[in-house]
PDB file of C-alpha atoms in Angstrom:
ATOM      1  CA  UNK A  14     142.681  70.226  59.759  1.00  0.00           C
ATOM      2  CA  UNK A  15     143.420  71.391  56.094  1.00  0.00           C
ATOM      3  CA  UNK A  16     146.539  73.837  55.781  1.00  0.00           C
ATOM      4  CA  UNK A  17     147.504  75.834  53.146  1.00  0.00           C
ATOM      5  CA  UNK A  18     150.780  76.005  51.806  1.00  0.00           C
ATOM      6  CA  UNK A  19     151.768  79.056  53.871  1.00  0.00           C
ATOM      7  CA  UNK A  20     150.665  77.156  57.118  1.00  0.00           C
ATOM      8  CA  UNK A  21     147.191  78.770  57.257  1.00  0.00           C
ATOM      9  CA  UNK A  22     144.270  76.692  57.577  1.00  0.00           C
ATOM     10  CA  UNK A  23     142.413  76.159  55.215  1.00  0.00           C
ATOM     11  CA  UNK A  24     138.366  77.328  54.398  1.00  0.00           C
ATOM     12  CA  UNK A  25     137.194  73.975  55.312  1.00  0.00           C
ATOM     13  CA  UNK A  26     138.501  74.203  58.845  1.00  0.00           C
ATOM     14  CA  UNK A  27     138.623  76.436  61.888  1.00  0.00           C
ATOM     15  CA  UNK A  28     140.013  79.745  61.189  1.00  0.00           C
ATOM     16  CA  UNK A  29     143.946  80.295  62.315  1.00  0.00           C
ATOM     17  CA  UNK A  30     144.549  81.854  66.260  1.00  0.00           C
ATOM     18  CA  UNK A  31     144.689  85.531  65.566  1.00  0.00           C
ATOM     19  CA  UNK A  32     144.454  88.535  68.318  1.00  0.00           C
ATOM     20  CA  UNK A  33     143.911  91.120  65.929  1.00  0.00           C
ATOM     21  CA  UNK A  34     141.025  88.899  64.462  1.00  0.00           C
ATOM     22  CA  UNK A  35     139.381  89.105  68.011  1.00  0.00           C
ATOM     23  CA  UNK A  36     139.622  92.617  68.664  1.00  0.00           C
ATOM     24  CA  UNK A  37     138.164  93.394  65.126  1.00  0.00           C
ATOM     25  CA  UNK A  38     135.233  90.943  65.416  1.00  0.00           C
ATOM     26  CA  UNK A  39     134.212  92.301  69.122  1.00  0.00           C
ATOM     27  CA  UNK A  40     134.317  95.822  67.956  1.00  0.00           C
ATOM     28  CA  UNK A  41     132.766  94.694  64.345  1.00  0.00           C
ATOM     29  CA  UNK A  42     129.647  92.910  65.892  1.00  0.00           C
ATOM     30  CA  UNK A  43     128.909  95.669  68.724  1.00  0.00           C
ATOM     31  CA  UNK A  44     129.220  98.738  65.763  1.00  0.00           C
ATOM     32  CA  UNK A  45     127.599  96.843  62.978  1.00  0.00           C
ATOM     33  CA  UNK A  46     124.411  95.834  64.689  1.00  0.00           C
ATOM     34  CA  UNK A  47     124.191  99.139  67.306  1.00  0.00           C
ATOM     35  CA  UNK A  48     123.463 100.576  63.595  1.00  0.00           C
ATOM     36  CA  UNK A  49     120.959  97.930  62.164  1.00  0.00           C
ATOM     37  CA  UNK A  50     118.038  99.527  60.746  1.00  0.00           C
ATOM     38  CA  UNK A  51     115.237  96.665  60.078  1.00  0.00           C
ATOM     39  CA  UNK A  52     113.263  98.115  57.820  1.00  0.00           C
ATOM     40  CA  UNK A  53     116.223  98.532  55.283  1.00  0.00           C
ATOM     41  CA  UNK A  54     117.200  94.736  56.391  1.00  0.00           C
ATOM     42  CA  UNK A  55     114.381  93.755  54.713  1.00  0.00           C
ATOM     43  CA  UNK A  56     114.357  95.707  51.408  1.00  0.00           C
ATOM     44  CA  UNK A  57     118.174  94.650  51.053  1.00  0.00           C
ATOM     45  CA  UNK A  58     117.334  91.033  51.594  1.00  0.00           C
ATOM     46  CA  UNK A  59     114.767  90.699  49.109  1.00  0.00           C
ATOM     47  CA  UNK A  60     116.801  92.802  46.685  1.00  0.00           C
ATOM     48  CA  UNK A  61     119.726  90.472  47.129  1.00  0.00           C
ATOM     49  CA  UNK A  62     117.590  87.719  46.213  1.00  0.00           C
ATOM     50  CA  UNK A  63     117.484  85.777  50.126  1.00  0.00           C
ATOM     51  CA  UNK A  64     121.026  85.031  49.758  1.00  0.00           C
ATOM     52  CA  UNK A  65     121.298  85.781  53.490  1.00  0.00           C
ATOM     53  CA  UNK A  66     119.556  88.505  56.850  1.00  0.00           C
ATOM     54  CA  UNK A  67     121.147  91.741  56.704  1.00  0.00           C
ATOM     55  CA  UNK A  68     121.080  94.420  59.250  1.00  0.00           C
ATOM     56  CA  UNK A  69     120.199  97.114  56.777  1.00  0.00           C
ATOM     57  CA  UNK A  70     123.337  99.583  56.510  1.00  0.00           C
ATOM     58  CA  UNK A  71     124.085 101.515  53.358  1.00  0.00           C
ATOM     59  CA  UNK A  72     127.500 101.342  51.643  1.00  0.00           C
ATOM     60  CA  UNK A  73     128.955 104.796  52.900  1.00  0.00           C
ATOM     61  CA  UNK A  74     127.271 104.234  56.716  1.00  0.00           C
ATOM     62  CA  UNK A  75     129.027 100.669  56.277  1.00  0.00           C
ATOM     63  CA  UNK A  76     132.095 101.944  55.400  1.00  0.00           C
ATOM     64  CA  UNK A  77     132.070 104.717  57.754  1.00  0.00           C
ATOM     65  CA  UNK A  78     131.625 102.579  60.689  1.00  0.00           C
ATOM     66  CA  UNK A  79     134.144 100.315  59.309  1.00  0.00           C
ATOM     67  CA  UNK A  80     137.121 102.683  59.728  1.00  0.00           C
ATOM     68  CA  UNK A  81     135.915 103.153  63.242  1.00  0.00           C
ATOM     69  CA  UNK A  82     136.230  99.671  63.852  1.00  0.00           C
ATOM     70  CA  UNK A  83     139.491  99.847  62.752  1.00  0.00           C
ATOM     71  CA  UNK A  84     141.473 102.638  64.233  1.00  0.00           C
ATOM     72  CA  UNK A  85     144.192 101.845  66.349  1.00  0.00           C
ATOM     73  CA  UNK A  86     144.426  98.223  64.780  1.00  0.00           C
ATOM     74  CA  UNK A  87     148.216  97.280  63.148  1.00  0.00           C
ATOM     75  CA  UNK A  88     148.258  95.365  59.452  1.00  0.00           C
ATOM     76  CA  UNK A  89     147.660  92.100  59.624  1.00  0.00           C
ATOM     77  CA  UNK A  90     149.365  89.190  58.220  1.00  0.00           C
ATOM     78  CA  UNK A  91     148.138  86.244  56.213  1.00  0.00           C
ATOM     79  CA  UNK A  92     146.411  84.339  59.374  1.00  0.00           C
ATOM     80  CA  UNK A  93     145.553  87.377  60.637  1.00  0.00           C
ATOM     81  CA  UNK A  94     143.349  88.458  57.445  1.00  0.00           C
ATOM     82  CA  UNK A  95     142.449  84.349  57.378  1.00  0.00           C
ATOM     83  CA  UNK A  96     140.863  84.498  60.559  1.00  0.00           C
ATOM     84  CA  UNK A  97     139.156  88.189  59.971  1.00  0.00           C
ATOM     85  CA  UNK A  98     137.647  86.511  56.890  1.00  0.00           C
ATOM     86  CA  UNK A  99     136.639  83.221  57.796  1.00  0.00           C
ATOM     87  CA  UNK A 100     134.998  84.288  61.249  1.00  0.00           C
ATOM     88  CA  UNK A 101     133.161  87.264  59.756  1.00  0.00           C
ATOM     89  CA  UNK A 102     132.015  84.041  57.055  1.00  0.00           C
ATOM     90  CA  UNK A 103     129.927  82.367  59.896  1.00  0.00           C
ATOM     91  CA  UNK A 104     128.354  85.321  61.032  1.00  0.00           C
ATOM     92  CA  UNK A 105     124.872  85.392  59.462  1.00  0.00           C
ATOM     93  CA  UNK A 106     124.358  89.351  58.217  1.00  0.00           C
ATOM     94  CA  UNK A 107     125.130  89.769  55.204  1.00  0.00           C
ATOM     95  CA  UNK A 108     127.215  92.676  56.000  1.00  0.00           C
ATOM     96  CA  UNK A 109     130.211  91.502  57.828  1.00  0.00           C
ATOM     97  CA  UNK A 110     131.134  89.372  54.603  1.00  0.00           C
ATOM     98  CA  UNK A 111     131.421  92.602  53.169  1.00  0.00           C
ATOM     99  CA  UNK A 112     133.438  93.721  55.722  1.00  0.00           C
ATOM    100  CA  UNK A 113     135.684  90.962  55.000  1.00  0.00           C
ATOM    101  CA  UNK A 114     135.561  91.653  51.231  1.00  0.00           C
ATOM    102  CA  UNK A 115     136.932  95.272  52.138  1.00  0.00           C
ATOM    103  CA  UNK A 116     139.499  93.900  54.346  1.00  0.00           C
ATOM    104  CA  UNK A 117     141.107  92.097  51.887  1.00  0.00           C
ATOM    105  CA  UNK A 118     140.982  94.038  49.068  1.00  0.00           C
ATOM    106  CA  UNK A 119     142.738  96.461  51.775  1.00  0.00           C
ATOM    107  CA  UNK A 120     145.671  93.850  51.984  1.00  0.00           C
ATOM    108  CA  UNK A 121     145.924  91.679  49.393  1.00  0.00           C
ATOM    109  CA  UNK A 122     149.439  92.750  49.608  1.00  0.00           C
ATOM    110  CA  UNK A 123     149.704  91.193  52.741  1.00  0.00           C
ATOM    111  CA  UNK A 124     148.731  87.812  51.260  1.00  0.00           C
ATOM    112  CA  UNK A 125     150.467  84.593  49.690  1.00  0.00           C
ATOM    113  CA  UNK A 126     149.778  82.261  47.274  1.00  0.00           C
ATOM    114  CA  UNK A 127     149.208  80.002  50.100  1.00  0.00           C
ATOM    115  CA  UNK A 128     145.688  81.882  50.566  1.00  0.00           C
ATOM    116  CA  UNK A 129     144.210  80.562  47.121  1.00  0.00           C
ATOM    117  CA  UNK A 130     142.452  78.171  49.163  1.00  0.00           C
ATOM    118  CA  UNK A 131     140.782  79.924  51.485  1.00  0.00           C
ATOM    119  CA  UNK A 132     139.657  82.483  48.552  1.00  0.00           C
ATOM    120  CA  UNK A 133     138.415  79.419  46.788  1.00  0.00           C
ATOM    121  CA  UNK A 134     136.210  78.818  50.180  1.00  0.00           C
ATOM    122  CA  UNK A 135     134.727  82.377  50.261  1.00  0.00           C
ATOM    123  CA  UNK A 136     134.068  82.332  46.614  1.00  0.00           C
ATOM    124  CA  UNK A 137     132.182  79.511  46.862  1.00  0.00           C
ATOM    125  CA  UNK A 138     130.111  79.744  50.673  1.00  0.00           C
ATOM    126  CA  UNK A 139     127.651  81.616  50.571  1.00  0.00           C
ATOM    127  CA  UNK A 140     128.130  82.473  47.093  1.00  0.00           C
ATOM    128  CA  UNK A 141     126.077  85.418  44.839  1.00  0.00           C
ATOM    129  CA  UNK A 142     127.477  87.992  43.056  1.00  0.00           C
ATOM    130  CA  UNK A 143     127.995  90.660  45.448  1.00  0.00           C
ATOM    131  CA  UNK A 144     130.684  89.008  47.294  1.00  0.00           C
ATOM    132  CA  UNK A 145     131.742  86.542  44.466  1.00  0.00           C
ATOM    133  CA  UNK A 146     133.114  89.727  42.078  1.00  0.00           C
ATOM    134  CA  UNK A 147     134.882  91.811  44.111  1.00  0.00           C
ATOM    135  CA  UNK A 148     137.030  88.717  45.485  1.00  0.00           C
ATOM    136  CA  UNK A 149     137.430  87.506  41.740  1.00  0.00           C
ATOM    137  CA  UNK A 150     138.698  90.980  40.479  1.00  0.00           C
ATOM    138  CA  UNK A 151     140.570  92.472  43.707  1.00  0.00           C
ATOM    139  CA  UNK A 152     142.125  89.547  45.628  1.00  0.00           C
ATOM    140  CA  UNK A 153     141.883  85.982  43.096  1.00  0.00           C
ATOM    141  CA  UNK A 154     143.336  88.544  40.374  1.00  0.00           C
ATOM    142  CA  UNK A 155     145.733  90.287  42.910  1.00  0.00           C
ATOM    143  CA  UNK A 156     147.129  86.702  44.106  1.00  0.00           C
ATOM    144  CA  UNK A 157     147.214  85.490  40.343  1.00  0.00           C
ATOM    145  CA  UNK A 158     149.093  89.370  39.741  1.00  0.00           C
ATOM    146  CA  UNK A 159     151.472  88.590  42.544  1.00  0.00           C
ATOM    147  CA  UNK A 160     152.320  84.777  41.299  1.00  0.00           C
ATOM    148  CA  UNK A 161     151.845  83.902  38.181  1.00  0.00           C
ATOM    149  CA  UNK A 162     152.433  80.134  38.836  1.00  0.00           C
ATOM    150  CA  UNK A 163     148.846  80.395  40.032  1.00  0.00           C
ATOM    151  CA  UNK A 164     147.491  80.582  36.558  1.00  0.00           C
ATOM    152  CA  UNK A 165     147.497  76.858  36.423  1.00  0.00           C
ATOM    153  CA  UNK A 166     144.845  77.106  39.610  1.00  0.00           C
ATOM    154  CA  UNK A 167     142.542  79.146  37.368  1.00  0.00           C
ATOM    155  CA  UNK A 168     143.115  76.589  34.492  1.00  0.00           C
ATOM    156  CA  UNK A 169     141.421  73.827  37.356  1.00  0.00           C
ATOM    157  CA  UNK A 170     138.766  76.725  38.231  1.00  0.00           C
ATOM    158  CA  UNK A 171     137.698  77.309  34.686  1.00  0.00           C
ATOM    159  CA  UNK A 172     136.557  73.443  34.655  1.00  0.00           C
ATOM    160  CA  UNK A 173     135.160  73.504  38.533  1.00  0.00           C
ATOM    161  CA  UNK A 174     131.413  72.238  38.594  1.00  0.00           C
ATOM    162  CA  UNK A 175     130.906  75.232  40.921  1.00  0.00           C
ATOM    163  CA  UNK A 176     129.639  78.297  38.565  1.00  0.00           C
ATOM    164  CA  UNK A 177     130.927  80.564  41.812  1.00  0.00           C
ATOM    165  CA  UNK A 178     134.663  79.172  40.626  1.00  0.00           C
ATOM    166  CA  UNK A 179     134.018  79.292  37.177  1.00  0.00           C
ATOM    167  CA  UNK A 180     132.848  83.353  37.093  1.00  0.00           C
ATOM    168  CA  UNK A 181     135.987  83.766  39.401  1.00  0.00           C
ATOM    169  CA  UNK A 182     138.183  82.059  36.736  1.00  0.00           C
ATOM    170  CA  UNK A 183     136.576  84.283  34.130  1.00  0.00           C
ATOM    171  CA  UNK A 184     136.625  87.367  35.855  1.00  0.00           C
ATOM    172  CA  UNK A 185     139.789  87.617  37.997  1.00  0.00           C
ATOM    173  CA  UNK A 186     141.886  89.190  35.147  1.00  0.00           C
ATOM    174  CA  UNK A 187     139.391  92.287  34.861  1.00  0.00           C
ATOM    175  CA  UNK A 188     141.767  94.814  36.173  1.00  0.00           C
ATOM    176  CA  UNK A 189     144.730  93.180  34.604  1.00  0.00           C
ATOM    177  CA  UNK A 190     144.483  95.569  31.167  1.00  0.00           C
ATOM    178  CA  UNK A 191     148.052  95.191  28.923  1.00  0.00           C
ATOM    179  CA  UNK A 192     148.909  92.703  31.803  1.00  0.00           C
ATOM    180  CA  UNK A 193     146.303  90.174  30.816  1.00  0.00           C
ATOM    181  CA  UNK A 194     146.617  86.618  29.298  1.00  0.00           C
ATOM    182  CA  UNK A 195     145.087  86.581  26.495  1.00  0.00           C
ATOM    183  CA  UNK A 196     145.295  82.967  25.656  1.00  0.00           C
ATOM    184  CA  UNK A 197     143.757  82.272  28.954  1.00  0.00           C
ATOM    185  CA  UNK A 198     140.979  84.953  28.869  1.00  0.00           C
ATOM    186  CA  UNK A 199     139.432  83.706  25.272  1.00  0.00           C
ATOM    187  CA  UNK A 200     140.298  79.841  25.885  1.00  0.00           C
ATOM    188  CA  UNK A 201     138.231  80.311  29.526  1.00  0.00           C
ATOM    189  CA  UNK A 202     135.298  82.081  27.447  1.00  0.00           C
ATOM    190  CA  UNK A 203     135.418  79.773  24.391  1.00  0.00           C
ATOM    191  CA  UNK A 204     135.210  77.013  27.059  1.00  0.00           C
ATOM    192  CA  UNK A 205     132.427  77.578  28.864  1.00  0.00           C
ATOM    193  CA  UNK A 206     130.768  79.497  25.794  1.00  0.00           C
ATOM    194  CA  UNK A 207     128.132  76.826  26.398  1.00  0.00           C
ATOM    195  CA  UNK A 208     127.333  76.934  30.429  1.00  0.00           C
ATOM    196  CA  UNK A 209     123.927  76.974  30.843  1.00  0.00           C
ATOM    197  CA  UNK A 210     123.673  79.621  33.668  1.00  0.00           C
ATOM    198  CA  UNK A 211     123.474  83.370  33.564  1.00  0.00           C
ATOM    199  CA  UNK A 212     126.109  83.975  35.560  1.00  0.00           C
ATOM    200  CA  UNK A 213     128.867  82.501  34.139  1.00  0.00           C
ATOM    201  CA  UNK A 214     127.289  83.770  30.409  1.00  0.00           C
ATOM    202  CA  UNK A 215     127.412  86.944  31.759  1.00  0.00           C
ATOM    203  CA  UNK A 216     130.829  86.836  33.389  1.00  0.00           C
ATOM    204  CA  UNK A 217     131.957  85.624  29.629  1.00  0.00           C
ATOM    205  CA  UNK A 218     130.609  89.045  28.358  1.00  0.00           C
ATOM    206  CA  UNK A 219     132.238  91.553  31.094  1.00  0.00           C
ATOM    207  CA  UNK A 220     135.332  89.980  30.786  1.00  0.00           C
ATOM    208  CA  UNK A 221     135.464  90.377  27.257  1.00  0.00           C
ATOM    209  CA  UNK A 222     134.055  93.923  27.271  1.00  0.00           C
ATOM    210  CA  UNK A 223     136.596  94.498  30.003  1.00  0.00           C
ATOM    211  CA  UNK A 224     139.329  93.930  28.127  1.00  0.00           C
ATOM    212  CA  UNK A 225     138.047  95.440  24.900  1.00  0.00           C
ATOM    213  CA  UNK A 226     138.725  98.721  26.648  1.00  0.00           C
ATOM    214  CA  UNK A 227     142.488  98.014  25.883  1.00  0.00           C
ATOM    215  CA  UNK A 228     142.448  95.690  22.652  1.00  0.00           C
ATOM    216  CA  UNK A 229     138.977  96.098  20.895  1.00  0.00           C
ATOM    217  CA  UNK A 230     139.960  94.531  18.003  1.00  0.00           C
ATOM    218  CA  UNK A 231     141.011  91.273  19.693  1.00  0.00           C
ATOM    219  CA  UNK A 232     137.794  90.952  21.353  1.00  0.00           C
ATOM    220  CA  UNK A 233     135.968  91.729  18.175  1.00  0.00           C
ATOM    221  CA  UNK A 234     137.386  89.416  15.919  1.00  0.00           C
ATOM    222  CA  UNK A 235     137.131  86.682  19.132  1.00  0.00           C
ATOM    223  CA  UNK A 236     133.323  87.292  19.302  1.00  0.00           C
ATOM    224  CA  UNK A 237     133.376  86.895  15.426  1.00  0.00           C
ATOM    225  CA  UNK A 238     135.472  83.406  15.320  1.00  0.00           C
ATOM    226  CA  UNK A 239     133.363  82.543  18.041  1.00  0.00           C
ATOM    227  CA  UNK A 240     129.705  83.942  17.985  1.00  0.00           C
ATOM    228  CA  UNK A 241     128.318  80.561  17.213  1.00  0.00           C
ATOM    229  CA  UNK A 242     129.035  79.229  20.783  1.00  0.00           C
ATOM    230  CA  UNK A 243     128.793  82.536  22.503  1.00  0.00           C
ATOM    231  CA  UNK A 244     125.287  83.106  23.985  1.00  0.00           C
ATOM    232  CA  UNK A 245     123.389  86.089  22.744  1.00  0.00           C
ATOM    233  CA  UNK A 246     124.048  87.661  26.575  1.00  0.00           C
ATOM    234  CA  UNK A 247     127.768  87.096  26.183  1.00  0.00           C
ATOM    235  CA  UNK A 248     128.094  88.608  22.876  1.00  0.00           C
ATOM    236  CA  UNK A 249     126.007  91.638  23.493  1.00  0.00           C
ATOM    237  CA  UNK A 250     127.970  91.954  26.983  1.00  0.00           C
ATOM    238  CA  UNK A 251     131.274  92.099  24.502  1.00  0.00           C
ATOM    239  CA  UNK A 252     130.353  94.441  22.457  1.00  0.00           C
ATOM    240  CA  UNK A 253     128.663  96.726  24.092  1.00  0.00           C
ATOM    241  CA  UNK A 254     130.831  99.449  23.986  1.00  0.00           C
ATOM    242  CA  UNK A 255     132.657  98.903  20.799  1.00  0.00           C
ATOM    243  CA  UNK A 256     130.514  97.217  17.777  1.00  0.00           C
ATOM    244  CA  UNK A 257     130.969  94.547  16.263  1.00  0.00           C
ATOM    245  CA  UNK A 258     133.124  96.350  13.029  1.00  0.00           C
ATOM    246  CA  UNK A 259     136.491  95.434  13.068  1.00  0.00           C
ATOM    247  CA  UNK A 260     138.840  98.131  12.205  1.00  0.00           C
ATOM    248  CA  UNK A 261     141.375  97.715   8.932  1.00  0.00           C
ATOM    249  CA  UNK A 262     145.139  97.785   9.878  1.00  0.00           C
ATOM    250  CA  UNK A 263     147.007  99.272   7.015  1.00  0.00           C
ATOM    251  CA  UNK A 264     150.108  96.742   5.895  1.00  0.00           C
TER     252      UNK A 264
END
């Protein structure tokens, strides 16, 4: 059994022993589904491209019945949020990933370095965009936030052969503003300037349009060193909210 370095297993194993984990998952499964509507099951399902069944709840129902689900429950800890995660992984509705999206982003706080890993796992299981961002931007970025030595993880990411790991390398510095690398953010674009799928081309482009919002200049005069090997996607992406003129700085 893989463990992590704060004694957590792993995402390719059995999730960790937790009793909170059990009383969120019985209550979880018996709310979720008593509110399935079918008919939107299907309209979400093709929307979201077959990436996996849903049981048809909107955001704000969703959410709703989420805080039911919770009440009364303490904060976790690290195995505690590992097991929430990884069980509500196997279960096949789409919606109970999201729940463990949520949960998370609720307390990243609550989380080590240790749980790279099993983000790494959810990133890249069942992998699309709806779950792939929010884990990239709210708990990848809040680990990397929390210890910086983890930088050199998203070096390794930026070269994975998984494009899930790649966009999460690319865009787990998006709420990072004056607290962003900047040598990592345009070395990660400028390298995979050149990926062949839409995703990660994309992820190149709100990353960089991202953080134009608190350098423009940097990101214009990146796009111009670099429009060459940018796709058309990623440079439009970059610029979309601030041009492509690059402002004079008086001496």
């Amino acid at each position: 059994m893989g463990v992590t370095a704060s004694g957590t297993p792993d995402g390719r194993s059995g999730p960790p022993h937790s009793v909170l984990a059990d009383t969120v998952l019985e209550r979880l499964t018996v709310t979720y589904a008593a509110a399935a509507d079918p008919e939107r099951a299907v309209t979400a399902r093709a929307y979201m491209k077959d990436i996996a069944p849903f049981l048809g709840l909107t955001t704000p129902d969703r959410r709703a019945l989420s805080r039911t689900v919770l009440t009364g429950t303490p904060r976790p800890d690290e195995a505690d949020c590992t097991a929430v995660a990884l069980r509500c992984w196997r279960l096949p509705e789409r919606e109970y990933q999201y729940f463990a999206v949520d949960y998370l982003r609720r307390h990243v706080r609550r989380l080590s370095s240790g749980f790279l890993p099993v983000a790494r796992h959810l990133v890249s299981t069942a992998a699309w965009w709806d779950t792939v961002d929010l884990l990239a931007a709210h708990v990848v970025g809040g680990l990397v936030t929390a210890d910086p030595k983890l930088r050199t993880d998203m070096d390794r990411w930026i070269e994975d052969d998984d494009l899930w790991v790649v966009r999460t390398a690319l865009l787990h510095q998006l709420r990072h503003k004056d607290a962003t690398d900047t040598e990592r953010l345009f070395a990660y674009c400028a390298r995979q300037s050149g990926h062949p799928d839409f995703f990660v081309r994309k992820a190149i482009g709100w990353s960089l349009r991202e953080y134009a919002r608190t350098d423009p200049d940097a990101v214009r005069e990146f796009v111009e060193r670099e429009r060459d090997r940018l796709s058309p996607l990623s440079v439009r992406e970059a610029l979309k909210n601030i041009g492509s003129h690059t402002s004079s700085i008086s001496p």
